[in-house]
Short mmCIF file of C-alpha atoms and ligand atoms in Angstrom, two decimals:
data_model
loop_
_atom_site.label_atom_id
_atom_site.label_comp_id
_atom_site.label_asym_id
_atom_site.label_seq_id
_atom_site.Cartn_x
_atom_site.Cartn_y
_atom_site.Cartn_z
CA MET A 156 93.18 122.37 85.22
CA CYS A 157 91.84 120.48 88.07
CA ILE A 158 93.52 118.55 90.76
CA GLN A 159 96.16 117.06 88.64
CA ASP A 160 99.66 116.20 89.55
CA HIS A 161 98.67 117.62 92.83
CA LEU A 162 101.95 117.49 94.59
CA GLN A 163 103.89 119.58 92.18
CA VAL A 164 102.68 122.69 93.81
CA ALA A 165 100.02 123.43 96.27
CA THR A 166 98.22 126.35 97.66
CA MET A 167 96.05 126.79 100.61
CA LYS A 168 94.94 129.44 102.93
CA MET A 169 93.53 129.73 106.31
CA ASN A 170 89.85 129.63 106.56
CA ASN A 171 87.92 131.39 109.22
CA LYS A 172 85.12 128.97 109.45
CA GLY A 173 87.42 126.07 110.01
CA PHE A 174 89.45 128.10 112.40
CA ASN A 175 86.60 128.69 114.75
CA GLN A 176 85.73 125.07 114.70
CA LYS A 177 88.56 123.78 116.70
CA PRO A 178 89.94 125.19 119.91
CA ARG A 179 93.14 123.25 119.48
CA GLY A 180 94.51 125.99 117.31
CA ILE A 181 94.32 128.45 120.18
CA CYS A 182 97.96 129.20 119.95
CA HIS A 183 97.67 131.12 116.72
CA GLN A 184 96.64 134.20 118.63
CA ASN A 185 99.78 134.28 120.66
CA LEU A 186 101.77 133.74 117.57
CA PHE A 187 100.20 136.48 115.60
CA SER A 188 100.35 138.97 118.40
CA ASN A 189 104.03 138.44 118.78
CA SER A 190 105.48 140.66 116.15
CA LYS A 191 108.91 139.11 116.32
CA LEU A 192 107.53 135.78 115.50
CA VAL A 193 105.38 137.18 112.81
CA ALA A 194 108.45 138.64 111.27
CA THR A 195 110.42 135.47 111.40
CA ILE A 196 107.68 133.19 110.34
CA PHE A 197 106.93 134.71 107.03
CA ILE A 198 103.56 133.26 107.08
CA ILE A 199 102.25 130.52 109.14
CA ILE A 200 99.36 128.95 107.64
CA PHE A 201 97.13 127.40 110.10
CA PHE A 202 95.01 125.09 108.42
CA LEU A 203 92.02 123.49 109.91
CA ILE A 204 90.59 121.20 107.65
CA LEU A 205 87.13 120.37 107.29
CA ASP A 206 86.13 119.29 103.94
CA ALA A 207 84.67 122.20 102.14
CA TRP A 208 86.24 124.73 104.37
CA MET A 209 89.47 124.07 102.87
CA ASP A 210 90.45 126.22 100.01
CA LEU A 211 92.86 124.40 98.03
CA PHE A 212 93.79 123.71 94.55
CA VAL A 213 96.66 122.56 92.67
CA ILE A 214 98.07 122.81 89.28
CA GLY A 215 100.45 120.52 87.64
CA LYS A 216 101.26 118.69 84.54
CA SER A 217 98.83 116.21 83.27
CA ARG A 218 98.54 113.07 85.24
CA ILE A 219 97.71 111.18 82.13
CA GLN A 220 101.15 111.75 80.78
CA MET A 221 102.53 110.42 83.97
CA MET A 222 100.55 107.29 83.78
CA THR A 223 101.38 106.42 80.25
CA PRO A 224 105.11 106.31 80.44
CA SER A 225 106.70 106.65 77.06
CA ILE A 226 107.72 103.31 75.77
CA SER A 227 110.60 102.70 73.51
CA SER A 228 110.06 102.69 69.79
CA THR A 229 110.67 98.96 69.61
CA THR A 230 107.51 98.19 71.48
CA ASN A 231 104.16 99.20 70.21
CA THR A 232 101.91 97.23 72.49
CA ILE A 233 100.50 100.21 74.28
CA ILE A 234 96.76 99.94 74.09
CA GLU A 235 94.35 102.75 74.51
CA ILE A 236 90.99 102.41 76.14
CA PRO A 237 89.04 105.25 74.55
CA LEU A 238 85.93 106.51 76.22
CA ASN A 239 82.90 105.53 74.30
CA CYS A 240 80.02 107.87 74.95
CA ASN A 241 78.16 106.84 71.78
CA ASN A 242 75.99 104.41 73.64
CA THR A 243 73.10 106.54 74.77
CA ALA A 244 71.90 103.93 77.24
CA GLN A 245 75.18 104.48 79.01
CA THR A 246 76.04 100.99 79.89
CA CYS A 247 79.56 99.81 80.41
CA PRO A 248 81.34 98.58 77.29
CA LEU A 249 81.94 94.87 77.14
CA ASN A 250 85.26 95.13 75.41
CA TYR A 251 87.43 96.46 78.17
CA PRO A 252 90.69 94.56 78.23
CA SER A 253 90.27 91.86 80.81
CA ARG A 254 93.93 91.37 81.38
CA PHE A 255 97.06 93.23 80.43
CA GLU A 256 100.56 92.12 81.19
CA PRO A 257 102.77 95.10 81.82
CA GLU A 258 105.77 95.03 79.49
CA ILE A 259 108.17 96.64 81.80
CA SER A 260 108.75 94.74 84.96
CA SER A 261 109.17 96.79 88.02
CA SER A 262 112.69 97.56 89.00
CA GLU A 263 111.82 99.47 92.09
CA THR A 264 110.61 98.71 95.54
CA CYS A 265 107.51 100.53 96.69
CA PRO A 266 107.92 103.27 99.29
CA ASP A 267 108.08 102.21 102.92
CA TYR A 268 104.52 103.13 103.71
CA PHE A 269 103.43 100.06 101.71
CA ARG A 270 104.82 97.98 104.58
CA TRP A 271 101.80 98.95 106.64
CA ILE A 272 99.32 97.31 104.32
CA GLN A 273 99.70 94.01 106.03
CA GLN A 274 99.36 95.62 109.46
CA ASP A 275 96.00 97.00 108.41
CA LEU A 276 94.78 93.58 107.28
CA LYS A 277 96.44 91.54 109.97
CA ILE A 278 93.47 91.14 112.26
CA TRP A 279 91.65 89.06 109.59
CA GLN A 280 94.71 87.10 108.51
CA GLU A 281 93.97 83.92 110.37
CA THR A 282 90.25 83.67 109.92
CA GLY A 283 89.63 85.52 106.69
CA ILE A 284 86.58 87.70 106.20
CA THR A 285 83.25 85.92 106.27
CA ARG A 286 79.93 87.34 105.17
CA GLU A 287 78.95 87.76 108.81
CA THR A 288 82.10 89.75 109.58
CA LEU A 289 81.78 91.96 106.52
CA GLU A 290 78.10 92.76 106.95
CA ARG A 291 78.65 94.17 110.42
CA ALA A 292 80.50 97.07 108.75
CA LYS A 293 77.40 98.00 106.75
CA PRO A 294 75.83 100.37 109.30
CA HIS A 295 78.99 102.48 109.08
CA ALA A 296 79.29 102.47 105.32
CA HIS A 297 78.18 104.98 102.71
CA PHE A 298 78.49 102.50 99.91
CA ARG A 299 79.32 98.94 99.03
CA LEU A 300 81.71 98.36 96.22
CA VAL A 301 81.90 95.02 94.49
CA ILE A 302 84.51 93.95 92.00
CA LYS A 303 83.71 90.84 90.06
CA SER A 304 85.63 89.64 87.01
CA GLY A 305 87.21 93.06 86.66
CA ARG A 306 83.90 94.88 86.60
CA LEU A 307 82.81 97.23 89.31
CA TYR A 308 79.42 97.59 90.98
CA VAL A 309 78.29 100.07 93.57
CA HIS A 310 75.40 100.01 95.94
CA GLN A 311 75.17 103.38 97.58
CA TYR A 312 73.44 103.63 100.96
CA THR A 313 73.81 107.32 101.66
CA LYS A 314 75.32 110.24 99.87
CA CYS A 315 78.79 111.33 100.96
CA TYR A 316 79.73 114.89 101.63
CA GLN A 317 80.34 116.84 98.42
CA THR A 318 81.83 114.63 95.72
CA ARG A 319 83.92 112.43 97.98
CA ASP A 320 82.06 109.31 96.89
CA VAL A 321 82.15 110.26 93.22
CA PHE A 322 85.91 110.65 93.14
CA THR A 323 86.63 107.74 95.45
CA ILE A 324 84.67 105.47 93.12
CA TRP A 325 86.21 107.17 90.12
CA GLY A 326 89.65 106.34 91.52
CA MET A 327 88.69 102.66 91.75
CA VAL A 328 87.38 102.70 88.23
CA GLN A 329 90.67 104.16 87.04
CA LEU A 330 92.61 101.53 88.96
CA LEU A 331 90.76 98.86 87.00
CA ARG A 332 91.74 100.58 83.76
CA MET A 333 95.32 100.82 84.89
CA TYR A 334 95.77 97.22 86.00
CA PRO A 335 93.18 95.14 84.11
CA GLY A 336 92.86 91.65 85.47
CA GLN A 337 94.92 92.31 88.56
CA VAL A 338 92.27 93.42 91.00
CA PRO A 339 90.66 90.32 92.53
CA ASP A 340 86.97 89.72 93.15
CA LEU A 341 85.92 91.38 96.37
CA GLU A 342 83.21 93.16 98.28
CA LEU A 343 84.09 96.10 100.44
CA LEU A 344 82.26 98.67 102.50
CA PHE A 345 83.43 102.25 102.44
CA LEU A 346 82.97 105.03 104.96
CA CYS A 347 83.53 108.55 103.69
CA HIS A 348 83.13 110.67 106.78
CA ASP A 349 86.10 112.26 108.52
CA GLN A 350 86.37 109.98 111.50
CA PRO A 351 87.13 106.26 111.55
CA GLY A 352 84.20 103.92 112.17
CA ILE A 353 85.53 100.75 113.80
CA TRP A 354 87.06 101.40 117.21
CA LYS A 355 89.14 98.79 118.97
CA LYS A 356 87.41 99.32 122.28
CA ASP A 357 84.25 97.84 120.81
CA PHE A 358 86.00 94.61 119.85
CA ARG A 359 88.03 93.63 122.83
CA GLN A 360 89.05 90.01 122.89
CA GLU A 361 88.05 89.52 126.51
CA ASP A 362 84.52 90.76 125.88
CA ASN A 363 83.79 88.73 122.83
CA ALA A 364 86.59 86.55 121.62
CA THR A 365 84.56 85.23 118.72
CA TRP A 366 83.65 88.60 117.37
CA LEU A 367 86.12 89.94 114.84
CA PRO A 368 85.96 93.61 113.94
CA PRO A 369 84.29 94.14 110.57
CA PRO A 370 86.51 95.47 107.79
CA LEU A 371 85.69 99.02 106.76
CA PHE A 372 87.57 101.10 104.20
CA HIS A 373 88.16 104.68 105.09
CA TYR A 374 90.45 107.62 104.33
CA CYS A 375 92.15 107.54 107.70
CA SER A 376 92.53 105.50 110.80
CA HIS A 377 93.80 105.77 114.34
CA ARG A 378 95.92 103.60 116.58
CA ASP A 379 92.71 102.73 118.43
CA ALA A 380 90.75 101.88 115.29
CA TYR A 381 90.63 99.08 112.73
CA ASP A 382 89.66 101.06 109.64
CA ILE A 383 91.58 100.08 106.53
CA VAL A 384 93.20 103.21 105.15
CA PHE A 385 92.71 104.07 101.51
CA PRO A 386 93.68 107.10 99.39
CA ASP A 387 91.22 109.98 99.64
CA TRP A 388 89.19 111.50 96.82
CA SER A 389 91.42 114.53 96.37
CA PHE A 390 93.91 112.48 94.35
CA TRP A 391 91.34 112.53 91.54
CA GLY A 392 89.24 115.57 92.05
CA TRP A 393 87.98 118.10 94.43
CA PRO A 394 85.83 120.38 92.33
CA GLU A 395 84.23 122.18 95.27
CA ASP A 396 87.43 123.92 96.19
CA TRP A 397 88.23 124.78 92.68
CA ASP A 398 84.87 126.57 92.54
CA LYS A 399 85.87 128.77 95.39
CA GLU A 400 89.15 129.67 93.77
CA LYS A 401 87.28 130.59 90.64
CA GLU A 402 85.02 132.95 92.54
CA LEU A 403 88.02 134.67 93.98
CA GLY A 404 89.38 135.21 90.51
CA PHE A 405 92.33 132.93 91.20
CA LYS A 406 93.89 135.64 93.29
CA SER A 407 94.75 133.28 96.02
CA SER A 408 96.16 130.78 93.66
CA ASN A 409 99.32 132.65 92.98
CA LEU A 410 101.72 129.83 93.47
CA GLU A 411 104.78 131.91 94.08
CA ASP A 412 103.05 133.34 97.10
CA GLN A 413 102.31 129.98 98.52
CA CYS A 414 105.43 127.96 98.63
CA THR A 415 107.86 130.57 99.81
CA HIS A 416 107.41 130.26 103.52
CA ARG A 417 110.12 129.01 105.72
CA TYR A 418 107.76 127.12 108.00
CA LYS A 419 104.35 125.64 107.60
CA ILE A 420 102.13 124.29 110.31
CA TYR A 421 99.99 121.23 110.02
CA ILE A 422 97.20 120.76 112.51
CA GLU A 423 94.41 118.24 112.35
CA GLY A 424 90.76 119.12 112.12
CA ARG A 425 88.13 116.60 113.06
CA ALA A 426 90.37 113.84 111.81
CA TRP A 427 93.23 113.52 109.37
CA SER A 428 93.43 116.16 106.74
CA VAL A 429 93.87 116.03 103.03
CA SER A 430 95.97 119.15 103.42
CA LYS A 431 98.94 117.37 104.89
CA LYS A 432 100.34 116.32 101.58
CA TYR A 433 100.17 119.84 100.24
CA ILE A 434 101.69 121.40 103.32
CA LEU A 435 104.53 118.95 103.26
CA ALA A 436 105.17 119.32 99.56
CA CYS A 437 106.31 122.92 99.82
CA ASP A 438 109.99 122.56 100.69
CA SER A 439 109.30 124.42 103.91
CA MET A 440 110.06 122.79 107.22
CA ALA A 441 106.68 121.50 108.35
CA LEU A 442 105.82 121.98 112.00
CA LEU A 443 103.58 119.02 112.58
CA ILE A 444 101.35 119.19 115.58
CA LYS A 445 101.28 115.59 116.70
CA PRO A 446 98.43 114.04 114.76
CA GLU A 447 95.99 111.55 116.19
CA PHE A 448 94.92 110.14 112.87
CA TYR A 449 96.89 108.78 109.98
CA ASP A 450 96.27 108.39 106.30
CA PHE A 451 97.84 105.72 104.12
CA PHE A 452 101.21 107.38 103.66
CA ALA A 453 101.70 109.02 107.03
CA ARG A 454 103.02 106.19 109.11
CA SER A 455 106.46 105.98 107.60
CA MET A 456 107.33 109.58 108.19
CA VAL A 457 110.04 110.29 110.69
CA PRO A 458 110.35 113.38 112.90
CA LEU A 459 113.43 115.52 112.25
CA GLU A 460 113.78 113.81 108.93
CA HIS A 461 110.55 114.84 107.21
CA TYR A 462 109.09 117.32 109.65
CA TRP A 463 109.53 118.99 113.01
CA PRO A 464 107.32 117.48 115.72
CA ILE A 465 105.20 119.74 117.91
CA ARG A 466 103.40 118.46 120.99
CA SER A 467 99.66 118.78 120.80
CA GLN A 468 99.44 120.18 124.33
CA GLU A 469 102.44 122.47 124.53
CA ASN A 470 102.35 123.84 121.07
CA CYS A 471 103.02 127.55 121.68
CA GLY A 472 106.39 127.06 123.31
CA ASP A 473 107.20 124.25 120.94
CA LEU A 474 106.48 126.42 117.91
CA LYS A 475 108.54 129.28 119.25
CA PHE A 476 111.50 127.02 119.83
CA ALA A 477 111.13 125.32 116.45
CA VAL A 478 111.19 128.62 114.65
CA GLU A 479 114.17 129.91 116.58
CA TRP A 480 116.00 126.66 116.08
CA GLY A 481 115.23 126.79 112.38
CA ASN A 482 116.47 130.34 112.10
CA ASN A 483 119.66 129.42 113.90
CA ASN A 484 120.13 126.26 111.84
CA THR A 485 118.88 127.21 108.43
CA ASP A 486 120.75 124.41 106.65
CA LYS A 487 119.24 121.77 108.84
CA ALA A 488 115.80 123.30 108.67
CA GLN A 489 116.02 123.45 104.89
CA ALA A 490 117.12 119.83 104.78
CA ILE A 491 114.08 118.78 106.80
CA GLY A 492 111.89 120.83 104.48
CA ARG A 493 113.43 119.26 101.44
CA GLN A 494 113.22 115.73 102.77
CA GLY A 495 109.58 116.22 103.68
CA SER A 496 108.91 117.56 100.24
CA ASP A 497 110.77 114.71 98.59
CA TYR A 498 108.73 112.26 100.55
CA MET A 499 105.55 113.77 99.16
CA THR A 500 106.62 114.33 95.59
CA LYS A 501 108.49 111.07 95.14
CA SER A 502 106.71 108.51 97.22
CA LEU A 503 103.27 109.91 96.54
CA LYS A 504 103.33 109.96 92.76
CA MET A 505 100.04 108.85 91.26
CA LYS A 506 101.61 105.61 90.08
CA TYR A 507 102.36 104.72 93.69
CA VAL A 508 98.89 105.74 94.81
CA TYR A 509 97.48 103.23 92.32
CA ASP A 510 100.05 100.63 93.31
CA TYR A 511 99.07 101.06 96.92
CA MET A 512 95.39 100.61 96.10
CA LEU A 513 96.23 97.54 94.06
CA TYR A 514 98.15 95.88 96.87
CA VAL A 515 95.57 96.72 99.52
CA LEU A 516 92.83 95.25 97.35
CA GLN A 517 94.90 92.19 96.48
CA GLY A 518 95.63 91.58 100.14
CA TYR A 519 92.04 92.18 101.06
CA GLY A 520 90.76 90.00 98.21
CA LYS A 521 92.77 87.07 99.51
CA LEU A 522 90.87 87.31 102.78
CA MET A 523 87.45 86.95 101.18
CA LYS A 524 85.78 83.90 102.69
CA LEU A 525 82.49 84.63 101.03
CA ASP A 526 80.88 84.34 97.64
CA VAL A 527 81.42 87.68 96.03
CA THR A 528 77.96 88.62 94.88
CA VAL A 529 76.66 91.64 93.04
CA PRO A 530 73.85 92.87 95.28
CA GLU A 531 70.37 93.24 93.96
CA ASN A 532 70.30 97.01 93.82
CA ALA A 533 73.87 97.68 92.78
CA THR A 534 74.69 99.34 89.49
CA GLU A 535 77.66 98.72 87.33
CA VAL A 536 79.99 101.67 87.20
CA CYS A 537 82.72 102.41 84.70
CA SER A 538 84.29 105.56 83.30
CA GLU A 539 81.55 105.82 80.68
CA THR A 540 78.67 105.75 83.15
CA MET A 541 80.38 108.43 85.18
CA VAL A 542 81.71 110.70 82.45
CA CYS A 543 79.20 110.48 79.61
CA PRO A 544 76.18 111.90 81.46
CA THR A 545 78.33 114.73 82.83
CA THR A 546 78.08 117.02 79.87
CA ASP A 547 77.72 120.42 81.41
CA GLY A 548 81.37 121.22 80.90
CA GLY A 549 81.67 121.73 84.61
CA LEU A 550 84.39 120.97 87.04
CA ILE A 551 83.41 117.44 87.84
CA ARG A 552 83.77 116.53 84.21
CA GLN A 553 87.01 118.44 84.02
CA CYS A 554 88.48 116.58 86.96
CA MET A 555 87.44 113.29 85.41
CA ASP A 556 88.91 114.16 82.05
CA ASP A 557 92.12 115.17 83.72
CA SER A 558 92.51 112.00 85.70
CA LEU A 559 91.18 109.47 83.22
CA VAL A 560 93.56 106.56 82.77
CA MET A 561 93.88 106.13 79.03
CA SER A 562 95.90 102.94 78.90
CA PRO A 563 96.79 100.04 81.11
CA SER A 564 100.12 100.63 82.75
CA VAL A 565 102.98 99.30 80.69
CA LYS A 566 104.99 99.26 83.85
CA ALA A 567 104.23 96.72 86.54
CA ALA A 568 103.39 97.81 90.06
CA CYS A 569 106.38 98.46 92.26
CA ASP A 570 107.75 95.51 94.24
CA LEU A 571 106.01 95.17 97.54
CA PRO A 572 108.50 95.44 100.38
CA GLN A 573 108.49 92.89 103.17
CA PRO A 574 105.90 93.76 105.77
CA TYR A 575 107.25 94.78 109.13
CA GLY A 576 108.18 91.98 111.46
CA ASP A 577 107.05 92.61 115.03
CA ASP A 578 110.55 93.50 116.24
CA GLU A 579 111.26 95.64 113.26
CA LEU A 580 108.05 97.55 113.71
CA LYS A 581 108.84 98.08 117.35
CA ARG A 582 112.27 99.43 116.47
CA PHE A 583 110.81 101.75 113.88
CA LEU A 584 108.24 103.14 116.31
CA GLU A 585 110.97 103.59 118.89
CA LYS A 586 113.01 105.53 116.37
CA GLN A 587 110.06 107.85 115.75
CA GLU A 588 109.48 108.29 119.44
CA SER A 589 113.07 108.90 120.33
CA ALA A 590 113.28 111.68 117.74
CA GLU A 591 110.19 113.23 119.30
CA ARG A 592 111.64 112.92 122.78
CA GLU A 593 114.87 114.53 121.68
CA VAL A 594 113.05 117.54 120.33
CA GLU A 595 111.01 117.73 123.53
CA LYS A 596 114.18 117.71 125.58
CA TRP A 597 115.76 120.53 123.58
CA THR A 598 112.54 122.48 123.76
CA ASP A 599 112.09 122.10 127.49
CA GLU A 600 115.69 123.06 128.18
CA TYR A 601 115.31 126.15 126.07
CA LEU A 602 112.00 127.11 127.62
CA ASN A 603 113.36 126.62 131.13
CA VAL A 604 116.21 128.97 130.41
CA GLN A 605 113.77 131.50 129.01
CA ASP A 606 111.58 131.22 132.09
CA THR A 607 114.50 131.72 134.41
CA PHE A 608 115.55 134.73 132.40
CA LEU A 609 112.08 136.25 132.61
CA GLN A 610 111.86 135.59 136.35
CA GLN A 611 115.14 137.35 136.93
CA ARG A 612 113.95 140.42 135.08
CA LYS A 613 110.88 140.74 137.22
C1 NAG B 283 81.31 107.17 68.14
O1 NAG B 283 80.62 107.75 67.05
C2 NAG B 283 81.44 108.49 66.18
C3 NAG B 283 80.54 109.18 65.14
O2 NAG B 283 79.53 108.31 64.74
C4 NAG B 283 82.47 107.57 65.52
O3 NAG B 283 83.31 108.30 64.67
C5 NAG B 283 83.30 106.93 66.61
O4 NAG B 283 84.21 106.00 66.08
C6 NAG B 283 82.41 106.23 67.62
N1 NAG B 283 83.25 105.80 68.72
C7 NAG B 283 83.29 104.56 69.16
C8 NAG B 283 84.26 104.29 70.25
O5 NAG B 283 82.56 103.71 68.75
C1 NAG B 284 79.31 88.92 120.73
O1 NAG B 284 79.32 88.29 119.44
C2 NAG B 284 78.06 87.85 118.99
C3 NAG B 284 78.26 87.19 117.66
O2 NAG B 284 79.26 86.24 117.71
C4 NAG B 284 77.09 89.02 118.93
O3 NAG B 284 75.83 88.56 118.55
C5 NAG B 284 77.02 89.71 120.27
O4 NAG B 284 76.21 90.85 120.19
C6 NAG B 284 78.39 90.09 120.76
N1 NAG B 284 78.32 90.64 122.11
C7 NAG B 284 78.84 91.81 122.48
C8 NAG B 284 78.72 92.15 123.93
O5 NAG B 284 79.39 92.58 121.72
C1 NAG B 285 119.69 130.89 118.56
O1 NAG B 285 120.90 131.61 118.57
C2 NAG B 285 120.97 132.61 119.56
C3 NAG B 285 122.26 133.39 119.36
O2 NAG B 285 123.33 132.52 119.23
C4 NAG B 285 120.91 131.96 120.94
O3 NAG B 285 120.93 132.94 121.94
C5 NAG B 285 119.59 131.20 121.04
O4 NAG B 285 119.51 130.51 122.27
C6 NAG B 285 119.49 130.20 119.90
N1 NAG B 285 118.19 129.60 119.96
C7 NAG B 285 117.98 128.33 119.69
C8 NAG B 285 116.59 127.84 119.86
O5 NAG B 285 118.85 127.56 119.33
C1 NAG B 286 66.33 96.97 96.45
O1 NAG B 286 65.45 98.02 96.20
C2 NAG B 286 64.09 97.69 96.43
C3 NAG B 286 63.24 98.87 95.99
O2 NAG B 286 63.74 100.07 96.46
C4 NAG B 286 63.90 97.33 97.88
O3 NAG B 286 62.59 96.99 98.15
C5 NAG B 286 64.82 96.18 98.24
O4 NAG B 286 64.75 95.90 99.62
C6 NAG B 286 66.26 96.52 97.89
N1 NAG B 286 67.10 95.38 98.10
C7 NAG B 286 68.23 95.44 98.82
C8 NAG B 286 69.01 94.17 98.91
O5 NAG B 286 68.63 96.44 99.35
#
């Protein structure tokens, strides 16, 4: 059991260290000292998320099953790519399938968040990405990843926190096993800190019209940043947190205790948080304190449909109103909870995570205006080089075993939806904003009445 079909169920708990980190969560004290609220909110889990401070783990059915959809008895073309750890020199096998045509064409359109892929790459659309442009991302990057003829090479500059790099690279390696021959040649630079690296203010047209921002892959971005968002490591493994659960004797991992709350709060830490998907996957109405940062799936979520929006400044009053509203309108609150949960469990299946990676890399690959070159000090990486030396039976190995892609996907990637046109995007953003404004209006009206009431009693 590792981080498997992670969205089936999720657990998390508040962590004191993280809590002290960030004054934005100030409001929790008011909340917890108000016994009425404590009673109505069965548990509010404030979750400040900084990497290791997050205690989280997930159980679910094997992802491998999910990725090798059963094929009908009339076809027997499923091919397995067994791990071969016999080679003691631990080099990558030469007989990986170089191309595999999925048998089953896709009959489904990818989730809406795929429509943002082109937005993320748009800035380089006209000019493409030259060597000069790419190399300017290097000072921000932890590693360079090169894909050439379906093989993957990594040149690591600095170690990432915990095993973020290990499982990010592992995810890429699995993508190549899943869609052999479909990932184009490319070079990319990856940042694995919390915060984005390429800020728009540093690349203003008027200052330096000839200077394009360099492309940098990262787990999250911001409306004022150019980072290209990519799925985070926790989709494949997060052994550090599992360790903590183990120490605690799995007490805190009692799933029934975790997904029974009527409301759950999401609040950002230093940047986006890997916890969002787990919080939203619980069927509870999520009270989302307006995030600054977004990950790859966040931008298509709609307030009042998938979550209840909370202003980042006014959050105490907003939370109080949200809870009272939810208690008065349990059907509607449950519907929001369910829709949020559906969004996570359906549109964030591992197959879609891989499809998203594939399309980002295909789009990015098309922009390469440089000779893709394996750098001098890079090493080739494949499942064997990562798994075979990891023989201690520990959690890293376990996570890898659990998420190893055994066969190329017999099903093609989902159909990429049309990217947003400018007008369409504007309308969508207006829809999001107007839902937020509506909630603000209700909240302010309610709070004004409450204030008046309190004044009169004085
Ligand atoms: C690895 O070695 C074992 C024992 O010698 C053999 O049975 C197996 O087929 C080998 N595996 C591969 C993939 O070569
Ligand atoms: C403007 O771009 C050039 C490269 O085209 C670069 O050398 C220079 O440092 C940039 N200037 C500023 C102010 O960013
Ligand atoms: C909830 O219902 C009570 C009783 O009808 C009402 O007084 C209160 O204003 C309602 N609160 C909200 C936020 O709708
Ligand atoms: C490769 O590594 C060697 C030895 O550490 C170093 O001298 C050289 O500069 C490196 N090359 C690159 C391109 O980083």
